GROMACS .gro file of C-alpha atoms in nm:
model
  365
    1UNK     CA    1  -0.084   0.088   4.128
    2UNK     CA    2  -0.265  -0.163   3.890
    3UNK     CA    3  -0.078  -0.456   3.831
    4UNK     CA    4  -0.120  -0.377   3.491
    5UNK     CA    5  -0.106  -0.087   3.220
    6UNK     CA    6  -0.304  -0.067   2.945
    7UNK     CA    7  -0.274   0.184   2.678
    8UNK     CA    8  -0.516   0.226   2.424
    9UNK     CA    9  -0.908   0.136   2.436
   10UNK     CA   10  -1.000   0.000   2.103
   11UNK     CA   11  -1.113  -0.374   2.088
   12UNK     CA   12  -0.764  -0.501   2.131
   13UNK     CA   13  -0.664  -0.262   2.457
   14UNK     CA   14  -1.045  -0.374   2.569
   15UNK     CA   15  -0.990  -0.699   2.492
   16UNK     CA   16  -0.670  -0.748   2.708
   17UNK     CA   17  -0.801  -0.550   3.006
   18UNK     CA   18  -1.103  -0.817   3.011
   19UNK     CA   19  -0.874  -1.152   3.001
   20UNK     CA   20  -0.658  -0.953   3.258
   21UNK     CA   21  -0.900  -0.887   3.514
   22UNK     CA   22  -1.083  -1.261   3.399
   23UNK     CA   23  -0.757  -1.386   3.530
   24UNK     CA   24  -0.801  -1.184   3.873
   25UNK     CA   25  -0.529  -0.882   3.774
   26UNK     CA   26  -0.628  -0.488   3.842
   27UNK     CA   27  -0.598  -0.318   3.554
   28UNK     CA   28  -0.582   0.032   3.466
   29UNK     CA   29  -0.719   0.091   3.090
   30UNK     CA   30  -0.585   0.459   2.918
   31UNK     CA   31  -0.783   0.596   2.609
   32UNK     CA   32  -0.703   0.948   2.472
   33UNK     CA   33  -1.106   0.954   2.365
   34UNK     CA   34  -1.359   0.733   2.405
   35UNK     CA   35  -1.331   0.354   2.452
   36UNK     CA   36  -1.377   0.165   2.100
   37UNK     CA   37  -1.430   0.525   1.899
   38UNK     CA   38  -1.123   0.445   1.662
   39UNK     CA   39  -1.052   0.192   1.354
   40UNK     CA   40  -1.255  -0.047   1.629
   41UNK     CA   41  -1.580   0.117   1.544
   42UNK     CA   42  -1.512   0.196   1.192
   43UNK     CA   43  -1.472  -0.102   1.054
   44UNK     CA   44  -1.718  -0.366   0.909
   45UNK     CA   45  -1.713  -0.656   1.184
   46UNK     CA   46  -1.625  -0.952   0.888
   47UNK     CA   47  -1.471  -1.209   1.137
   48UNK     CA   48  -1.236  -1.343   0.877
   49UNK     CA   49  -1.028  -1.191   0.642
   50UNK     CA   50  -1.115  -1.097   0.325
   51UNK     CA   51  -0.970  -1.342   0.055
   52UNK     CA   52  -0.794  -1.533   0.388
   53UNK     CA   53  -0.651  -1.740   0.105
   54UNK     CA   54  -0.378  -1.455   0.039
   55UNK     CA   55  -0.280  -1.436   0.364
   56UNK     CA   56   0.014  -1.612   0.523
   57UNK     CA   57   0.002  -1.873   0.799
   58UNK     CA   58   0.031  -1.629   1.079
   59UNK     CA   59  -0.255  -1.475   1.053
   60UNK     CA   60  -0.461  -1.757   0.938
   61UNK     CA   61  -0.343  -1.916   1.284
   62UNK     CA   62  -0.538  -1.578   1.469
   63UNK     CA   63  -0.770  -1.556   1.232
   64UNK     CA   64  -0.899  -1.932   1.287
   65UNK     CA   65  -0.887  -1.947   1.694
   66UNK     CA   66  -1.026  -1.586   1.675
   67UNK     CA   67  -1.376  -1.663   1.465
   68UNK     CA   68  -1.417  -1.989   1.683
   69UNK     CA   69  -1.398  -1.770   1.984
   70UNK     CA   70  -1.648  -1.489   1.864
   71UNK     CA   71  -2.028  -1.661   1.939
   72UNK     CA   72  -1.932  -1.784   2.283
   73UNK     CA   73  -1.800  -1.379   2.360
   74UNK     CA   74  -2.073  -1.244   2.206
   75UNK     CA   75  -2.301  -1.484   2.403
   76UNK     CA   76  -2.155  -1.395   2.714
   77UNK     CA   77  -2.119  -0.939   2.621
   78UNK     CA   78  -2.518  -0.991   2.577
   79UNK     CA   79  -2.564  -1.154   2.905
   80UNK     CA   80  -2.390  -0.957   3.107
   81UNK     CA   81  -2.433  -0.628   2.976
   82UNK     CA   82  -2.751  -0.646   2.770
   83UNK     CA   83  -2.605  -0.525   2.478
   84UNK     CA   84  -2.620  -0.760   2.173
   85UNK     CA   85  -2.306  -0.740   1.961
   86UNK     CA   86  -2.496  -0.915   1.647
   87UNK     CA   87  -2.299  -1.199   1.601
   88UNK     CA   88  -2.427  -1.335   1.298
   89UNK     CA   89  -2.253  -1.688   1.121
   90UNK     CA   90  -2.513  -1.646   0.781
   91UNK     CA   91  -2.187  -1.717   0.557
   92UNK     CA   92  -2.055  -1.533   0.257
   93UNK     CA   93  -2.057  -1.511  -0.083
   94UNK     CA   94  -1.717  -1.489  -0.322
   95UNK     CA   95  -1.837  -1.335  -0.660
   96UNK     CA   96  -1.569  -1.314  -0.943
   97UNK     CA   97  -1.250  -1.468  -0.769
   98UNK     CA   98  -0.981  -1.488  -1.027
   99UNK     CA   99  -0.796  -1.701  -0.791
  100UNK     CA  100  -0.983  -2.028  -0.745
  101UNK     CA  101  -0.794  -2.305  -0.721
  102UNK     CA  102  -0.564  -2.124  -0.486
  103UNK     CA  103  -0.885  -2.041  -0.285
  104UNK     CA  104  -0.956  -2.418  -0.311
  105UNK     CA  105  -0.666  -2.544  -0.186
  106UNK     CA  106  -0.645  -2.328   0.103
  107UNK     CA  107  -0.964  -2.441   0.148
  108UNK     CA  108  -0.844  -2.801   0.173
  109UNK     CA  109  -0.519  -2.734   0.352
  110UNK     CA  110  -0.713  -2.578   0.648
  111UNK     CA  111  -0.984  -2.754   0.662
  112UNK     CA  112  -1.249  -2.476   0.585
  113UNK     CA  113  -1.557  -2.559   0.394
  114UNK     CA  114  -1.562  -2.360   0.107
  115UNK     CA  115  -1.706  -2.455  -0.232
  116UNK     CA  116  -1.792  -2.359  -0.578
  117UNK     CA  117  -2.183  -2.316  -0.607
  118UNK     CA  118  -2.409  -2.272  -0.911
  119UNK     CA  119  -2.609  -1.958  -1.001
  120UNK     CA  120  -2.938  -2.121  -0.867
  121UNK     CA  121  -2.767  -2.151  -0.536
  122UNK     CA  122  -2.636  -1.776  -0.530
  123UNK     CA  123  -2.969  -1.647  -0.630
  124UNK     CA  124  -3.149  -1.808  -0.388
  125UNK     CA  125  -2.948  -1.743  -0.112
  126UNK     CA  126  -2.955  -1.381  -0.238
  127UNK     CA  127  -3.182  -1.309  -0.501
  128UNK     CA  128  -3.048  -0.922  -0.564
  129UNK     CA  129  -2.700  -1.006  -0.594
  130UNK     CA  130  -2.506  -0.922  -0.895
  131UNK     CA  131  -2.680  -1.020  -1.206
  132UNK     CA  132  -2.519  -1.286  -1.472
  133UNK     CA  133  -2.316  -1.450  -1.250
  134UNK     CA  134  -2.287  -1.854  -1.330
  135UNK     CA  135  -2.117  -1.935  -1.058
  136UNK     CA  136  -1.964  -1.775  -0.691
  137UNK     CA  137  -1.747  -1.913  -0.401
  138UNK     CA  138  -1.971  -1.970  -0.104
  139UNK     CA  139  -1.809  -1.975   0.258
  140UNK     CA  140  -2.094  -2.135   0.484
  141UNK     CA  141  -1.908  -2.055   0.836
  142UNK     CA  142  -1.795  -1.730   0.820
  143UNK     CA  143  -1.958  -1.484   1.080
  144UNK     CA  144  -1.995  -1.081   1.160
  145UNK     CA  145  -2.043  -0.938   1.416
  146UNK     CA  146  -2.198  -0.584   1.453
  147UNK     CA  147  -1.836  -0.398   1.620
  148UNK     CA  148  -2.005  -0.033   1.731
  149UNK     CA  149  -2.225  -0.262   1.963
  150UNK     CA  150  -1.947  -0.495   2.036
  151UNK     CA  151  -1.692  -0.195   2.186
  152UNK     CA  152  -2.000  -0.079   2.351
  153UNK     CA  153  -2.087  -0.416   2.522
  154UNK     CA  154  -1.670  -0.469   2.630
  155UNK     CA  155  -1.667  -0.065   2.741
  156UNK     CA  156  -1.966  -0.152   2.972
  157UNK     CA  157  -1.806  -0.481   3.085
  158UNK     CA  158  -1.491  -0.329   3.212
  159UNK     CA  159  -1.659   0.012   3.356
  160UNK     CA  160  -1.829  -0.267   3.584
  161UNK     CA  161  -1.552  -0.467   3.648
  162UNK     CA  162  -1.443  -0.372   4.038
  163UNK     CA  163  -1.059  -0.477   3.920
  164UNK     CA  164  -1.063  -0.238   3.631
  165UNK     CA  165  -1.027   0.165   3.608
  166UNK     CA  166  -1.108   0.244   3.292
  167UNK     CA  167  -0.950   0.637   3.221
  168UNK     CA  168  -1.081   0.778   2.947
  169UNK     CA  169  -0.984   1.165   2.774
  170UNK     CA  170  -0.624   1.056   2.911
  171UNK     CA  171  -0.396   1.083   2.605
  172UNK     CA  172  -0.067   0.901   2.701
  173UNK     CA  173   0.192   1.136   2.568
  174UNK     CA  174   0.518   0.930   2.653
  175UNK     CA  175   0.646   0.639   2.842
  176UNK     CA  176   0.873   0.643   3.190
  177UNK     CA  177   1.156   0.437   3.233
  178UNK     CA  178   1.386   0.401   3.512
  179UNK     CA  179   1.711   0.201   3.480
  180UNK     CA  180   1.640   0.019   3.153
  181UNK     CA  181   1.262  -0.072   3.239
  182UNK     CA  182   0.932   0.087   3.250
  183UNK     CA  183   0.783   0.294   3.530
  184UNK     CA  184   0.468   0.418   3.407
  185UNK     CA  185   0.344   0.654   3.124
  186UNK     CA  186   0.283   1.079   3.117
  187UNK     CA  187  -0.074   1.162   2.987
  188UNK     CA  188  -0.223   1.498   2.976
  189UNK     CA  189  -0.389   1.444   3.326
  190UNK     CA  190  -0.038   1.381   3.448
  191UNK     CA  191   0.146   1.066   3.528
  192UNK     CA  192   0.026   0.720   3.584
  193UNK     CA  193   0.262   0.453   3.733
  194UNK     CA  194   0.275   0.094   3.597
  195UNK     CA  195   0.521  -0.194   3.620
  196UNK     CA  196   0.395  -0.367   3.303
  197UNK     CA  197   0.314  -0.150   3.003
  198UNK     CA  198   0.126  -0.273   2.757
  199UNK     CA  199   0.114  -0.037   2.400
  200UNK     CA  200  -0.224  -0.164   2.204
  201UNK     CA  201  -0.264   0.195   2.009
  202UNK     CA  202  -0.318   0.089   1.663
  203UNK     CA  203  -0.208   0.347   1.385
  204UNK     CA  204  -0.065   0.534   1.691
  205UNK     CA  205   0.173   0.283   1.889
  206UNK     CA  206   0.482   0.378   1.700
  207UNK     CA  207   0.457   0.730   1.782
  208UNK     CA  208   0.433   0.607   2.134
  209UNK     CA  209   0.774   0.390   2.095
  210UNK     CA  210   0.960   0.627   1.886
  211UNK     CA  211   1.120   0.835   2.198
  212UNK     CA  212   1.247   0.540   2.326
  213UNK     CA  213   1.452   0.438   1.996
  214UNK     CA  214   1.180   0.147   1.867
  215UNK     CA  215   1.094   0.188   1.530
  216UNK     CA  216   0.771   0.026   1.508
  217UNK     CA  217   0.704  -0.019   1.144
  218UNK     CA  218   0.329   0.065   1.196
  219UNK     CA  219   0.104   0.334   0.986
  220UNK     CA  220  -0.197   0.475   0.949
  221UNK     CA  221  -0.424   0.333   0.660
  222UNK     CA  222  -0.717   0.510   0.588
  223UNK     CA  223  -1.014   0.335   0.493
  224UNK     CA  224  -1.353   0.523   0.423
  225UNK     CA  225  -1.747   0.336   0.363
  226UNK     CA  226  -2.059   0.445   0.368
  227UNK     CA  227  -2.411   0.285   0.535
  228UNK     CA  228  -2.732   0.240   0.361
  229UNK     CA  229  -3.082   0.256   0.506
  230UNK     CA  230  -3.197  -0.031   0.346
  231UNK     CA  231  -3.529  -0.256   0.385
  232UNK     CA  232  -3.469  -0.599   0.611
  233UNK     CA  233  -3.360  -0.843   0.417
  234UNK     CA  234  -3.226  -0.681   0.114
  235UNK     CA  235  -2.932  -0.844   0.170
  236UNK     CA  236  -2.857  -1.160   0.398
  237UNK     CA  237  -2.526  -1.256   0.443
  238UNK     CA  238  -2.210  -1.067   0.362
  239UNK     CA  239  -2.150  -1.078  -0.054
  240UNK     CA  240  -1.795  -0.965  -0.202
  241UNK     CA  241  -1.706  -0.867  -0.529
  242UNK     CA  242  -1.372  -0.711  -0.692
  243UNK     CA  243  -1.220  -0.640  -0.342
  244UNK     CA  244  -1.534  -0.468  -0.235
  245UNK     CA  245  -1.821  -0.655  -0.006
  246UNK     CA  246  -2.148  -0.574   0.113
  247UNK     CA  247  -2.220  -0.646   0.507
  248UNK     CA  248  -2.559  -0.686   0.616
  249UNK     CA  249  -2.699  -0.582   0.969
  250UNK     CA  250  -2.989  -0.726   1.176
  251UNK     CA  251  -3.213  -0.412   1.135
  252UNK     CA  252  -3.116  -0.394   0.713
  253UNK     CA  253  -2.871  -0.184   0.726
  254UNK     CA  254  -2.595  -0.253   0.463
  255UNK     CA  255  -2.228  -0.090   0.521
  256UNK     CA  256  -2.063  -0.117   0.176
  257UNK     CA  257  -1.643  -0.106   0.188
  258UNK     CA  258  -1.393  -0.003   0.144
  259UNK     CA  259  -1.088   0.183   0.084
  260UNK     CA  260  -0.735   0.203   0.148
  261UNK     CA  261  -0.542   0.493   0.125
  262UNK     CA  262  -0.190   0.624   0.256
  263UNK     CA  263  -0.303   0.983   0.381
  264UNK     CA  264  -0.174   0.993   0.726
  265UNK     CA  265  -0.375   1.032   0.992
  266UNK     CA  266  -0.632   1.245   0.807
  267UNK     CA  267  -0.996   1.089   0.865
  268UNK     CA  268  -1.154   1.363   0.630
  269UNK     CA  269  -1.380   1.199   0.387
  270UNK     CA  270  -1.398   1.261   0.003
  271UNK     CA  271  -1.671   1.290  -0.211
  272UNK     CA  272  -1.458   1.064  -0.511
  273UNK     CA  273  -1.435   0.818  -0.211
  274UNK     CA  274  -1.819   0.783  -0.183
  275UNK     CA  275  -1.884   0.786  -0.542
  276UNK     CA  276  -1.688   0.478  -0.583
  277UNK     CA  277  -1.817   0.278  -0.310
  278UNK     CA  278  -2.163   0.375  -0.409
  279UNK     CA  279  -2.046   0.220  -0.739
  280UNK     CA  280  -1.903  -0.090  -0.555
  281UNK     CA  281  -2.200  -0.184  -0.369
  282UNK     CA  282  -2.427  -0.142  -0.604
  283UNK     CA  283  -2.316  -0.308  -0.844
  284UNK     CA  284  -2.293  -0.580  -0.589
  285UNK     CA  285  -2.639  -0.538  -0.499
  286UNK     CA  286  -2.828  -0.286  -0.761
  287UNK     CA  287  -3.112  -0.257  -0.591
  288UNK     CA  288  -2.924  -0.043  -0.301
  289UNK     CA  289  -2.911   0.231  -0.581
  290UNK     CA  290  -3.245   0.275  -0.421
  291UNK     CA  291  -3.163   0.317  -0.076
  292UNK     CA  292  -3.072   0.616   0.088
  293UNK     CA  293  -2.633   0.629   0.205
  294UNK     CA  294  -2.702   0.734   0.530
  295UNK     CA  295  -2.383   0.802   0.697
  296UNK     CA  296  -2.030   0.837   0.545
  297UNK     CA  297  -1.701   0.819   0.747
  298UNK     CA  298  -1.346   0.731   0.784
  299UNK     CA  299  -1.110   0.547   1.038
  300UNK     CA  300  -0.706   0.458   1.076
  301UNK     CA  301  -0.617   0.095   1.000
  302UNK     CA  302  -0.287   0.031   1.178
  303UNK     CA  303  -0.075  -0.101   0.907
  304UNK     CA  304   0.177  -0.314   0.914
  305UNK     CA  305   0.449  -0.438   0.609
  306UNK     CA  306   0.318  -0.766   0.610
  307UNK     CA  307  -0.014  -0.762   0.791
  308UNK     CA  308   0.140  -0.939   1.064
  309UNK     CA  309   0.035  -0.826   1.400
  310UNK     CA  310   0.362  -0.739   1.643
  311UNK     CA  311   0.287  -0.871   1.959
  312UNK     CA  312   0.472  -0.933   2.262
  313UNK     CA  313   0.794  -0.788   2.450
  314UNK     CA  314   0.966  -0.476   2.328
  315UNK     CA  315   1.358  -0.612   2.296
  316UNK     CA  316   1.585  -0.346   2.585
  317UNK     CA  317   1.285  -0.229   2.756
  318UNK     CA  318   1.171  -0.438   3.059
  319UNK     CA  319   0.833  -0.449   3.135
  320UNK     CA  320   0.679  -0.288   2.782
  321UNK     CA  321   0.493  -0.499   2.537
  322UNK     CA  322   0.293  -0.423   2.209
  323UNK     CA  323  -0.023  -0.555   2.044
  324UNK     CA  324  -0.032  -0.378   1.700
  325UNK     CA  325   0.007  -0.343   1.338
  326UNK     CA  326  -0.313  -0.582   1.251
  327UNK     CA  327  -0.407  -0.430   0.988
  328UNK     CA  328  -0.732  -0.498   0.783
  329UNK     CA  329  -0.763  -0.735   1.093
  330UNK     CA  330  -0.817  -0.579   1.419
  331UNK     CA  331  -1.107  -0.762   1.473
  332UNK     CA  332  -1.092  -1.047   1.319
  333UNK     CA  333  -0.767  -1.080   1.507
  334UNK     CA  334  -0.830  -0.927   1.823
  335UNK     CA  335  -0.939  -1.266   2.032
  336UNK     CA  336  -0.637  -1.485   1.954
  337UNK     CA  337  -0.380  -1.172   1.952
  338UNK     CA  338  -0.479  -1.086   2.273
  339UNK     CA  339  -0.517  -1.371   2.438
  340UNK     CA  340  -0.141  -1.486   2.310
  341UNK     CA  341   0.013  -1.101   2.496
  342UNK     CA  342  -0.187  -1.270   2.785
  343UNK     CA  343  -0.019  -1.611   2.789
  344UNK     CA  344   0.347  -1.457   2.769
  345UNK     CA  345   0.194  -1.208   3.053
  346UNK     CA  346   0.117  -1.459   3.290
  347UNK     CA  347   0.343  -1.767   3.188
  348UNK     CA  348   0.086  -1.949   3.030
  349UNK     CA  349   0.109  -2.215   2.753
  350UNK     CA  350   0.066  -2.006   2.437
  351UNK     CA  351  -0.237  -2.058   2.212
  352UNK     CA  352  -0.020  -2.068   1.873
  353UNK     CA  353   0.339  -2.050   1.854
  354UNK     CA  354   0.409  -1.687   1.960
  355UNK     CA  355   0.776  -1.642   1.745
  356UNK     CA  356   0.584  -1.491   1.405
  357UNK     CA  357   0.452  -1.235   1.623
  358UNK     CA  358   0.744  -1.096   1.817
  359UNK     CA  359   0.925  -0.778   1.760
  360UNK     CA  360   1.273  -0.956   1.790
  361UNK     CA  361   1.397  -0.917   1.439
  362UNK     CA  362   1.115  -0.746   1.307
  363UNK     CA  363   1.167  -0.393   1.416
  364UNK     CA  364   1.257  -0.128   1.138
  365UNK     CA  365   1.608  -0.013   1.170
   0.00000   0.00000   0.00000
């Protein structure tokens, strides 16, 4: 038996195996499909939140220890697995914010260089960006980081890590307890014991905790975008306009995103959906009107009421914890939240104060 239990393999369940078995633990990892497949993969790999202005101090705590974390992980996924997660800090580009001089004082509250720059500035840092605008918001720090490549280059870290089994087509279908505290979980390939559970499903934890009398106030958000095949250097650096941004990739592609809609967990896509982003993006970079959409799709955001990640012990159930509900943030999250489950795990000093996080007073009734 591992001395851990890992359920769910998206870049948060990844993420946690990796600092477990950094910190010389055996750890068994359960996916129902395939390692980083999910919202992981979907999403567009901005290592910040969107307008981080709007969001409250808890997750600008993650948010800020997770983006300082990024290069030196990406660094060290490239050198030992080969595979280049495209980190890339090239900044970003606030056309049309309505909200300023909250932005700005954020800005100065935190510490963040962000600053109002003049059309000759915007144009030259990208010269098909939105025509007519006199000014934009320009964010010189913030990174992305390509996310298909980065659940590729954890999946391969852990398959080769000699304290990690990595299960994968093992859909965990309830939890075990014994005498107030968890024993292990059922999956479709039968039962797998564990002493220390941890629940990092996304849109699917609280279906997970539901059996046991949790109610997890955690959803699925769909959010559909579309890629272009576009020329290098078309675009540079991520630009966002209207609630919609444009993310650049090392070989030119451009993802353009996104949307949010309560539908369940239906990842069918929509024709109206594409329409719109194809609206979005180009009229955040018209010249993309001339570039072919080469793949459409759709993935789960776990939602949460506040955006507020639940992380930590699950109150009357000894033994089970949770990492979910992030959000529009998995990964811009996913360093600092999982590295806090892993001080509390092994009685370390946490990172940030963990009491925002926990799901003491938090849970739905």
């Amino acid at each position: 038996m591992s001395d851990f239990l890992v359920v769910g393999g998206g870049v948060i369940g990844m993420m946690t195996t990796l600092q477990l078995a950094d910190a010389g633990h055996s750890v068994t990892l359960l996916e129902r499909g395939q390692c980083g497949r999910e919202a992981s993969w979907a999403g567009g790999g901005i290592v910040s939140p969107l307008y981080p202005w709007r969001h409250s101090a808890p997750i600008s705590r993650l948010s800020t220890w997770s983006e300082g974390f990024y290069p030196e992980l990406a660094l060290r996924l490239l050198e030992e697995t080969g595979i280049d997660p495209e980190y890339r800090q090239k900044g970003l580009l606030y056309l049309r914010v309505d909200d300023e001089a909250r932005a700005m004082h954020w800005a100065r509250e935190v510490g963040k260089p962000l600053e109002r720059v003049s059309a000759d500035f915007l144009y030259a840092k990208e010269p098909e960006a939105a025509p007519g605008c006199r000014e934009a918001l320009w964010m010189p720090t913030l990174g992305s980081i390509r996310n298909p490549r980065l659940t590729r280059a954890l999946r391969r870290r852990l398959v080769e890590m000699d304290r990690v089994s990595l299960r994968e087509g093992r859909e965990v279908t309830g939890l075990r307890l014994a005498a107030g505290r968890v024993s292990g979980v059922a999956t479709t390939e039968g039962t797998v014991g564990g002493e220390q559970v941890i629940v990092c499903g996304g849109a699917w934890a609280a279906g997970l905790l539901a059996p046991l009398g949790v109610s997890l106030p955690v959803r699925p958000v769909k959010g559909q975008m579309i890629l272009f095949k576009a020329p290098p250097g078309l675009v540079s650096r991520v630009v966002l306009m209207d609630g919609r941004y444009v993310i650049p990739r090392a070989d030119g592609r451009v993802l353009a995103g996104s949307t949010l809609e309560e539908a369940g967990f239906d990842t069918s896509v929509s024709a109206e959906a594409r329409e719109s982003l194809w609206h979005s993006a180009t009229r955040i970079v018209p010249a993309l009107a001339d570039c072919e959409v080469e793949h459409h799709w759709a993935g789960l955001r776990p939602g949460s009421p506040d955006g507020v990640p639940f992380i930590g012990a699950v109150p009357g159930v000894e033994g089970l914890y949770v990492n979910a509900g992030h959000y529009r943030n998995g990964l811009v999250l996913a360093p600092a939240s999982t590295h806090l489950l892993v001080d509390e795990l092994l009685g370390r000093e946490p990172i940030v104060d963990p009491a925002p996080y926990r799901l003491a007073g938090r849970l739905a009734a």
